[in-house]
Tab-separated table of C-alpha atoms in Angstrom:
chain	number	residue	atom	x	y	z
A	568	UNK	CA	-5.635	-0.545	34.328
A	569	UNK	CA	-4.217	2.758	32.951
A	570	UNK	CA	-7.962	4.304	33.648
A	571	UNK	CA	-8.219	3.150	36.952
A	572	UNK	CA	-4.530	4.461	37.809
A	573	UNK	CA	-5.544	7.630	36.986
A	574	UNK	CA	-8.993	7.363	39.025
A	575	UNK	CA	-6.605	6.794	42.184
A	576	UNK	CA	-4.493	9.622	41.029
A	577	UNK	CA	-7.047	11.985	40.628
A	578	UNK	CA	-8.498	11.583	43.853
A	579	UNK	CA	-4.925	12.003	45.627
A	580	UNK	CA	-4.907	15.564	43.834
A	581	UNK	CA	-8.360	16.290	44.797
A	582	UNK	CA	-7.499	15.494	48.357
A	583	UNK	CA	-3.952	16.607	49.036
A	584	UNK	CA	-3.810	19.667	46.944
A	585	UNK	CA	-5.938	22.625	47.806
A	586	UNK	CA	-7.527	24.179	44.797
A	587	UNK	CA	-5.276	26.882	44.248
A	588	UNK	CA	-2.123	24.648	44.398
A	589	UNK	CA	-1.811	23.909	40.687
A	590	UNK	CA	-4.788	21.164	40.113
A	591	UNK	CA	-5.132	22.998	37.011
A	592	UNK	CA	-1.630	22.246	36.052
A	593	UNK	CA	-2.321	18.616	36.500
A	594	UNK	CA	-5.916	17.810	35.034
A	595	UNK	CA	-4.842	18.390	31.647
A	596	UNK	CA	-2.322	15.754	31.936
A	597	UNK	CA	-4.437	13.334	33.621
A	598	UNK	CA	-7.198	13.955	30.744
A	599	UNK	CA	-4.685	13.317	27.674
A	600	UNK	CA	-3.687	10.401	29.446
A	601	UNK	CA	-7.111	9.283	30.020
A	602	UNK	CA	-7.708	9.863	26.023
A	603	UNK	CA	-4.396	7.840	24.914
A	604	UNK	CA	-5.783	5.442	27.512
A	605	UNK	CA	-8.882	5.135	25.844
A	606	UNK	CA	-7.846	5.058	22.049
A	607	UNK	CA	-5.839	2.224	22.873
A	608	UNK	CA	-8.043	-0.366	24.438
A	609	UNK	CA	-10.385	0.784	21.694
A	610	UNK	CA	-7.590	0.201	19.230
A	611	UNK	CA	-6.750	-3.265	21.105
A	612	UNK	CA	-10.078	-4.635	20.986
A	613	UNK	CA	-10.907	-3.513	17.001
A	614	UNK	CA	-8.257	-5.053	15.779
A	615	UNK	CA	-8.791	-8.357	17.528
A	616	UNK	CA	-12.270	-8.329	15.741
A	617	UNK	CA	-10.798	-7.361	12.343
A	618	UNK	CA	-8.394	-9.885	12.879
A	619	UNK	CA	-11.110	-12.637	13.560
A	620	UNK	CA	-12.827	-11.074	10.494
A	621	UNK	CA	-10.183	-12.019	8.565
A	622	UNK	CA	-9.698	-15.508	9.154
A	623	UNK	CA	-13.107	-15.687	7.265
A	624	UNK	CA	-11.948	-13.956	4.333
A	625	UNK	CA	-10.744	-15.927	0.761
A	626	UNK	CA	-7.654	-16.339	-0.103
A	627	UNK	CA	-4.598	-18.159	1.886
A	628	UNK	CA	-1.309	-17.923	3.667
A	629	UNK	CA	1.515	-18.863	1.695
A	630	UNK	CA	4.939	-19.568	3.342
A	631	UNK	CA	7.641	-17.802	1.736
A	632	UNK	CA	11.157	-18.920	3.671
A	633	UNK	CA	10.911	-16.820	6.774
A	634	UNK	CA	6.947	-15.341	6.798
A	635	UNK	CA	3.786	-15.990	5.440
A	636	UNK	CA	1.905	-13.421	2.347
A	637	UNK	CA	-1.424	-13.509	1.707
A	638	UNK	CA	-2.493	-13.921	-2.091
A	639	UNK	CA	-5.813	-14.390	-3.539
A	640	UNK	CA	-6.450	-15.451	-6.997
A	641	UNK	CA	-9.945	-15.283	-9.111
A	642	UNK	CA	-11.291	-15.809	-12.647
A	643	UNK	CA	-9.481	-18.204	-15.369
A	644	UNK	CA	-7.193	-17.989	-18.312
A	645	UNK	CA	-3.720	-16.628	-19.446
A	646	UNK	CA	-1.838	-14.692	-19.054
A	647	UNK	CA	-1.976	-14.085	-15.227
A	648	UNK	CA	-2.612	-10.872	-13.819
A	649	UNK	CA	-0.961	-9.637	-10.592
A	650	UNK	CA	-1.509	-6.819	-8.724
A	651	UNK	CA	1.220	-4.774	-6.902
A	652	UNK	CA	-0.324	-1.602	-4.988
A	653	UNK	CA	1.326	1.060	-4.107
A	654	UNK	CA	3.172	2.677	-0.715
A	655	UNK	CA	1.398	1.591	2.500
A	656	UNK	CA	-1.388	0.246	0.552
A	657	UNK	CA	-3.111	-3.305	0.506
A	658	UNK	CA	-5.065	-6.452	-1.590
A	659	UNK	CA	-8.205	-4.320	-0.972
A	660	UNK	CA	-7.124	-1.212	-3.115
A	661	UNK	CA	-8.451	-3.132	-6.406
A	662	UNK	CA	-11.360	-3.393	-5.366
A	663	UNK	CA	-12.741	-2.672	-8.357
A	664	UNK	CA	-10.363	-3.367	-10.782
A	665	UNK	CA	-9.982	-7.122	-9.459
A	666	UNK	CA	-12.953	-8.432	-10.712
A	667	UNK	CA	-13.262	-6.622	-13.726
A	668	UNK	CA	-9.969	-8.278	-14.959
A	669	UNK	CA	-11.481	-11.400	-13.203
A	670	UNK	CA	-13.928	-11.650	-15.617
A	671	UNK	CA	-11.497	-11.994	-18.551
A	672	UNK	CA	-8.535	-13.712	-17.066
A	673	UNK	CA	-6.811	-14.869	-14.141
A	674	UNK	CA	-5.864	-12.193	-11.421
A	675	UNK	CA	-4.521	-12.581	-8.184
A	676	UNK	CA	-3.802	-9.635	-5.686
A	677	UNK	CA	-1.335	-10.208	-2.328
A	678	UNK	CA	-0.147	-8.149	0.287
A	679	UNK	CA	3.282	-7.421	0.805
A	680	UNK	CA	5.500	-8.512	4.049
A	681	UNK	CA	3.941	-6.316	6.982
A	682	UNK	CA	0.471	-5.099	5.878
A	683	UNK	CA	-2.822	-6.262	5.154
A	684	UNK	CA	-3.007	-9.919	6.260
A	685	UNK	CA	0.455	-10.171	5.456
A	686	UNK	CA	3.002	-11.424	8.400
A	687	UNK	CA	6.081	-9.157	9.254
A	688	UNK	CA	9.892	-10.306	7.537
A	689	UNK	CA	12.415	-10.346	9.725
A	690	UNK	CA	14.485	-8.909	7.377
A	691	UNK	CA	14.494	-5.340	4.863
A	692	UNK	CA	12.136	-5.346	2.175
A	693	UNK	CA	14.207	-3.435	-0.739
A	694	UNK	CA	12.540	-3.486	-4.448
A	695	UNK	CA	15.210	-6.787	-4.579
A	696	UNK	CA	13.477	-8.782	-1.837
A	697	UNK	CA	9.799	-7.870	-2.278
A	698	UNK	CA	10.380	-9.432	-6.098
A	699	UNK	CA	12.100	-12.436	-4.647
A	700	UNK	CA	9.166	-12.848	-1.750
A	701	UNK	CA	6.864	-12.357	-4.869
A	702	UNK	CA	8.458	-15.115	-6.792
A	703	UNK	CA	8.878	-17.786	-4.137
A	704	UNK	CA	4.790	-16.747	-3.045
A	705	UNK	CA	3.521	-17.550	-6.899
A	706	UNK	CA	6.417	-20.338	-7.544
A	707	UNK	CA	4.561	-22.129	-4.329
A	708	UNK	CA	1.000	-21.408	-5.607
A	709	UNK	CA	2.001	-23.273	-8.615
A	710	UNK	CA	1.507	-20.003	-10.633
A	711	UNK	CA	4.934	-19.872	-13.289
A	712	UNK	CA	3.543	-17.235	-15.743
A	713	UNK	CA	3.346	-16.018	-18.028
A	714	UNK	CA	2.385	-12.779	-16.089
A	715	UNK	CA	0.900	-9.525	-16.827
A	716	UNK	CA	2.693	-7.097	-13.817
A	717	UNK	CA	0.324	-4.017	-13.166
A	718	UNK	CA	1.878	-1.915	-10.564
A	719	UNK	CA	-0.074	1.607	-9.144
A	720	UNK	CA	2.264	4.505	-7.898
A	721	UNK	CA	5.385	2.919	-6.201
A	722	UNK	CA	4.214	-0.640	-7.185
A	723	UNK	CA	5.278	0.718	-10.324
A	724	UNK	CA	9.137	0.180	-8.916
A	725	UNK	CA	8.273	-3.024	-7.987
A	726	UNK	CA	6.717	-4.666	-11.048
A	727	UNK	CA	10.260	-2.827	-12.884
A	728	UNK	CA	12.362	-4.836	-10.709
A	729	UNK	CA	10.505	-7.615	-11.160
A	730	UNK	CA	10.442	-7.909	-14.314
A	731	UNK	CA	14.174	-7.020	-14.670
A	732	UNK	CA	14.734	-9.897	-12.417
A	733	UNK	CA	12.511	-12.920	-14.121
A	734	UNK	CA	11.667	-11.648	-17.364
A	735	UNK	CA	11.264	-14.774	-19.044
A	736	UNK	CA	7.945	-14.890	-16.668
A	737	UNK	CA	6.404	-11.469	-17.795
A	738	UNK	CA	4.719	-11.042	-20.699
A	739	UNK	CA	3.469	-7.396	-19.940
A	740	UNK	CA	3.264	-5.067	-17.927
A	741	UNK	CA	0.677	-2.042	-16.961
A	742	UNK	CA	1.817	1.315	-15.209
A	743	UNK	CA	-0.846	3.128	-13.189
A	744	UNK	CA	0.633	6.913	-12.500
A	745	UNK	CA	3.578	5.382	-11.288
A	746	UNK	CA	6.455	6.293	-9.298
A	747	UNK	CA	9.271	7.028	-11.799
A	748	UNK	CA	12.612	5.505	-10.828
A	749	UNK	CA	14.365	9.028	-11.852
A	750	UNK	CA	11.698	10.703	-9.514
A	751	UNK	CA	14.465	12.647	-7.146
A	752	UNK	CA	15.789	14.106	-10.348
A	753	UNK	CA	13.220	14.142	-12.488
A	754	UNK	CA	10.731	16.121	-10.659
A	755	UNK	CA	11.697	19.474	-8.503
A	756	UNK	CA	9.474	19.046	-5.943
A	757	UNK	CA	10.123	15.610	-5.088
A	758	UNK	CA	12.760	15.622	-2.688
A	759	UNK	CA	11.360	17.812	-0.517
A	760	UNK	CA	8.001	16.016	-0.240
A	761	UNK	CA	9.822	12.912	0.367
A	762	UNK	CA	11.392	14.700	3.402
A	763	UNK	CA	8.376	15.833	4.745
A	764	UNK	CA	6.198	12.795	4.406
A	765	UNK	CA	9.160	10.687	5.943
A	766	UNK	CA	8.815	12.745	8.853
A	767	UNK	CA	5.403	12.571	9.267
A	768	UNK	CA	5.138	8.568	8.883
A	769	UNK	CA	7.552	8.572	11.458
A	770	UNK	CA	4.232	9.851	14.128
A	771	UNK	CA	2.409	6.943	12.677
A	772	UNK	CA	3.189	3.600	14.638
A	773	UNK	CA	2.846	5.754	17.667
A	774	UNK	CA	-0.515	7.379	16.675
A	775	UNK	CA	-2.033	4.137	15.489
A	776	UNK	CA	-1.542	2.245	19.176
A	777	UNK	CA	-3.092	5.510	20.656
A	778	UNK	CA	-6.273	4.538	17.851
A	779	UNK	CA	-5.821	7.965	16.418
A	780	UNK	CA	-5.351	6.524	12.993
A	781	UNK	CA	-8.601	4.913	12.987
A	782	UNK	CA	-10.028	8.640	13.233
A	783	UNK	CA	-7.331	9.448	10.620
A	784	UNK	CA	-8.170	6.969	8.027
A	785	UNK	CA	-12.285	6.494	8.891
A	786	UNK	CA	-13.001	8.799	5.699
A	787	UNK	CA	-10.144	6.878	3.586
A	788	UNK	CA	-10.785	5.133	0.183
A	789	UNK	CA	-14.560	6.703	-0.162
A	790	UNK	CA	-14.588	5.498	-3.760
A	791	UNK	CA	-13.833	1.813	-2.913
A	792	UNK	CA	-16.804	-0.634	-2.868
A	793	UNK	CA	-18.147	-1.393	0.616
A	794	UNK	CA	-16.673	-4.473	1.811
A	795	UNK	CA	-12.523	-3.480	-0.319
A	796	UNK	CA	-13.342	0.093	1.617
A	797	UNK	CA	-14.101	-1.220	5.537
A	798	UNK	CA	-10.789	-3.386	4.507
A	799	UNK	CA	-8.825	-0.819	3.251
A	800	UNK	CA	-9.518	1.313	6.537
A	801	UNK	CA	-9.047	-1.387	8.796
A	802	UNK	CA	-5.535	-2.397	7.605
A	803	UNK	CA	-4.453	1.355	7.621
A	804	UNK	CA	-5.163	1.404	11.141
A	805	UNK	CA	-3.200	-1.037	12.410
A	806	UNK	CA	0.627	-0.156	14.250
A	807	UNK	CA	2.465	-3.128	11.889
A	808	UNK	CA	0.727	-0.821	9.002
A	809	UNK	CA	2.081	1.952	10.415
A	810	UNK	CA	5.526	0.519	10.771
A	811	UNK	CA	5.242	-1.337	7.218
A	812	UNK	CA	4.838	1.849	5.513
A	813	UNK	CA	7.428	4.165	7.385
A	814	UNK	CA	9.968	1.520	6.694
A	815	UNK	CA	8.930	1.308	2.798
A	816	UNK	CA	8.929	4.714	2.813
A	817	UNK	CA	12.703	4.692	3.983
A	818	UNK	CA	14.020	2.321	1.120
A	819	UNK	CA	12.318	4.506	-1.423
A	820	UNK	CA	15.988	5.577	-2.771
A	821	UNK	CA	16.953	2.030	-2.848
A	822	UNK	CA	14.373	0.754	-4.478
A	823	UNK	CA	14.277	3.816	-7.202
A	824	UNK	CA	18.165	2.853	-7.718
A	825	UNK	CA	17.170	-1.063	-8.666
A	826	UNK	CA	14.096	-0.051	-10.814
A	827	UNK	CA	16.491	2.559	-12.542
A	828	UNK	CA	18.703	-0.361	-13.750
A	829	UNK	CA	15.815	-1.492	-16.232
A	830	UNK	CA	17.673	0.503	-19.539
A	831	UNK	CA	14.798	-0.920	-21.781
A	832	UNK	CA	11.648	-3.458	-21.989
A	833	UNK	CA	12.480	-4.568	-25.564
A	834	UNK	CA	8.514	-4.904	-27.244
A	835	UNK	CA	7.050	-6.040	-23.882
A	836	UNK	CA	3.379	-4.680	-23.982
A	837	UNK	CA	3.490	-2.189	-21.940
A	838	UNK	CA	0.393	0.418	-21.222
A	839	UNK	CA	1.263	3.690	-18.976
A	840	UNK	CA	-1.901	5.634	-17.416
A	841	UNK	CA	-1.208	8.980	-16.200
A	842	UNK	CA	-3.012	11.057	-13.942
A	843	UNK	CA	-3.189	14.687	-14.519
A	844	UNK	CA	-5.318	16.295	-11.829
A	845	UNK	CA	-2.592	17.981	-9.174
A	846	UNK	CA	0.394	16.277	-10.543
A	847	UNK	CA	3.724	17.482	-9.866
A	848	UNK	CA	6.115	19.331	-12.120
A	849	UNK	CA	7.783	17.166	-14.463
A	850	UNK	CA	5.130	14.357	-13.486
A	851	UNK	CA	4.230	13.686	-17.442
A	852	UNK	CA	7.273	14.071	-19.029
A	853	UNK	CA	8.430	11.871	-16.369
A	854	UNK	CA	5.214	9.196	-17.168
A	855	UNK	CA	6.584	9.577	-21.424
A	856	UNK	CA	10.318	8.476	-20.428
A	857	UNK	CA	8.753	5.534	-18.365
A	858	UNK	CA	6.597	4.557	-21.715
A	859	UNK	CA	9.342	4.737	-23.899
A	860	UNK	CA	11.408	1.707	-22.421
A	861	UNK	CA	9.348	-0.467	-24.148
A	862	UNK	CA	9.145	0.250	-28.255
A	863	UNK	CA	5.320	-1.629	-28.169
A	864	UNK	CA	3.800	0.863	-25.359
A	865	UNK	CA	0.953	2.949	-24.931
A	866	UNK	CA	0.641	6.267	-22.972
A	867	UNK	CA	-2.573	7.631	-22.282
A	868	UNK	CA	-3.492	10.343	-20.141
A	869	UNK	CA	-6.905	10.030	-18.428
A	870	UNK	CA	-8.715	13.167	-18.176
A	871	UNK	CA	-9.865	14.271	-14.943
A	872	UNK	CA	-8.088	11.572	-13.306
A	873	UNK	CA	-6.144	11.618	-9.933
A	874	UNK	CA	-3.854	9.382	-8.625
A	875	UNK	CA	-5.844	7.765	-5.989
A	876	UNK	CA	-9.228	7.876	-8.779
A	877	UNK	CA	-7.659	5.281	-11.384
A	878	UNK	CA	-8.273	2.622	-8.408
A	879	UNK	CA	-10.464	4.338	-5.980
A	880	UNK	CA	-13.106	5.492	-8.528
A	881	UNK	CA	-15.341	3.257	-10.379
A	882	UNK	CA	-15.401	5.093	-13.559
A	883	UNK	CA	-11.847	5.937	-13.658
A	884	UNK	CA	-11.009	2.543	-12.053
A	885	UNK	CA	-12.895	0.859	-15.829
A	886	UNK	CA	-10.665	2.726	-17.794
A	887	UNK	CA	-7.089	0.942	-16.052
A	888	UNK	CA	-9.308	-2.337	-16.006
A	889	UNK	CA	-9.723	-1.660	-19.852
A	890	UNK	CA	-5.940	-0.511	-20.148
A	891	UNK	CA	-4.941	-4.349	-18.260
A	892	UNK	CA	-7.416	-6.412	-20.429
A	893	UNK	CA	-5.699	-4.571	-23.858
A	894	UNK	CA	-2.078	-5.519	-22.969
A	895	UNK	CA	-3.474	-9.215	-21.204
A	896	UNK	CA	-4.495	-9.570	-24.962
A	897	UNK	CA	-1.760	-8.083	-26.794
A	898	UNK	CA	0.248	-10.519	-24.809
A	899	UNK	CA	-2.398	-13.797	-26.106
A	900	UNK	CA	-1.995	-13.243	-29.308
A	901	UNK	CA	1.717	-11.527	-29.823
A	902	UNK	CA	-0.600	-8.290	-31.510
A	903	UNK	CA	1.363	-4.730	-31.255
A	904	UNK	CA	-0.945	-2.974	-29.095
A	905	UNK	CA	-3.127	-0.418	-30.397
């Protein structure tokens, strides 16, 4: 409709403007709004498909009061493994590390309120009620623990206030470069890369409706396998994405408060991967303070690894699979871990 609109209004220029009464003034306009115009039925009609696409996929719909999360479970045994991605991200992030730990226990990945295949809440999602949606979504999928909580960058806030909330369900816990709760005092940098990516997520619902984030994101996750990477991309280009994250983004400080309440882990196994490859200042002292809640932990720095390469990469991806299956089986057998 837009497109033809600006057929008709094209022609009225042509015809009631002579050439040297400011059509140039006015094309420009018409052929931004013939791009926007464009990128959005493209954008329309993609995500109907993907959405179709989905239907097909495994894994289920679980009511959770108010909205529905998606979860998907594979392999067998205890303790169970769940995994919490980080900001903006989806279930398809672990692609590889999914069925690695799949093939030694139990792991189930879900997508918070908002994203992936996820519905919308009606209400703010603080680190309080994204561990309460978390426990009503396994508590109805009959899965009671114990757990194993892995969280990657700010899932790492999560799985702490998780765990500070039902700890008599987790029985360990695995960091992946993760946000630090004392990160906006911690680290010098911080607060002003908060600002500016705040601002900048702010473009993004907009954007995605024009399609431009599907041009944005088409190069996204390269490391992923084939079928977690088309996913990955597809739910990054959607406007409730878009929205999802710029609202997560926003509670950041909220949700760094409630993870900053956890004093101490006792001897939960806990394993902490760090990634050194353009880390910020303070970033591994940082990482040590988070391993040293917990007096059975492990911290190992992977070398060469970057944030997005402990999930994204398969290589680097094996070594947080191997870091999961050691504290899934310090956890069995009540071993210190190694």
């Amino acid at each position: 409709v837009l497109l033809g609109l600006l057929a008709w209004i094209t022609i009225q220029i042509r015809r009631q403007l002579p050439r040297r009464g400011g059509r140039w003034m006015l094309y420009p306009i018409v052929a931004v709004t013939g791009l926007a115009a464009v990128g959005g039925g493209h954008h329309t009609v993609t995500q109907s498909i993907d959405q179709a696409s989905v239907e097909s996929m495994p894994g289920q719909l679980i009511d959770v009061g108010d909205h529905r999360l998606y979860l998907s479970c594979t392999g067998s045994g205890e303790p169970t493994v769940i995994l919490e991605p980080g900001l903006g991200e989806t279930s398809a992030a672990w692609g590889w590390i999914a069925p690695t730990v799949a093939a030694h226990t139990r792991v189930c990945v879900y997508d918070r309120a908002g994203r992936g295949r996820s519905e919308s809440s009606p209400t703010p999602q603080d680190g309080d009620q994204i561990a309460t949606d978390l426990h009503t979504l396994l508590e109805r999928a009959d899965i009671i623990g114990p757990l194993v909580m892995v969280g990657h960058s700010l899932g790492g806030l999560y799985v702490l206030d998780y765990t500070a909330r039902y700890p008599q369900q987790v029985a360990g816990m695995v960091l992946l470069d993760a946000t630090p709760p004392t990160a906006f005092s911690s680290l010098p940098d911080y607060p002003a890369f908060y600002d500016m990516f705040t601002t900048a997520t702010g473009l993004f619902p907009g954007l995605a409706r024009l399609g431009a984030t599907e041009l944005i994101n088409a190069s996204s996750h390269p490391g992923l396998p084939a079928e977690a990477r088309q996913q990955a991309r597809a739910d990054w280009s959607t406007a409730v994405q878009a929205r999802s994250q710029r609202d997560e983004l926003a509670m950041v400080p909220t949700m760094m408060a409630q993870a900053g309440a956890v004093t101490t882990l006792g001897d939960l196994p806990l394993a902490v991967l760090t990634a050194p490859m353009d880390a910020q200042t303070g970033w591994l002292a940082a990482q040590e303070d988070v391993a040293g809640l917990s007096g059975n932990s492990i911290h190992l720095v992977v070398p060469g690894a970057s944030h997005e390469s402990l999930l994204d990469d398969q290589a680097v991806a094996a070594v947080s699979g191997q870091a999961i299956a050691q504290v899934v089986d310090a956890a069995r057998t009540g071993t210190p871990l190694a």
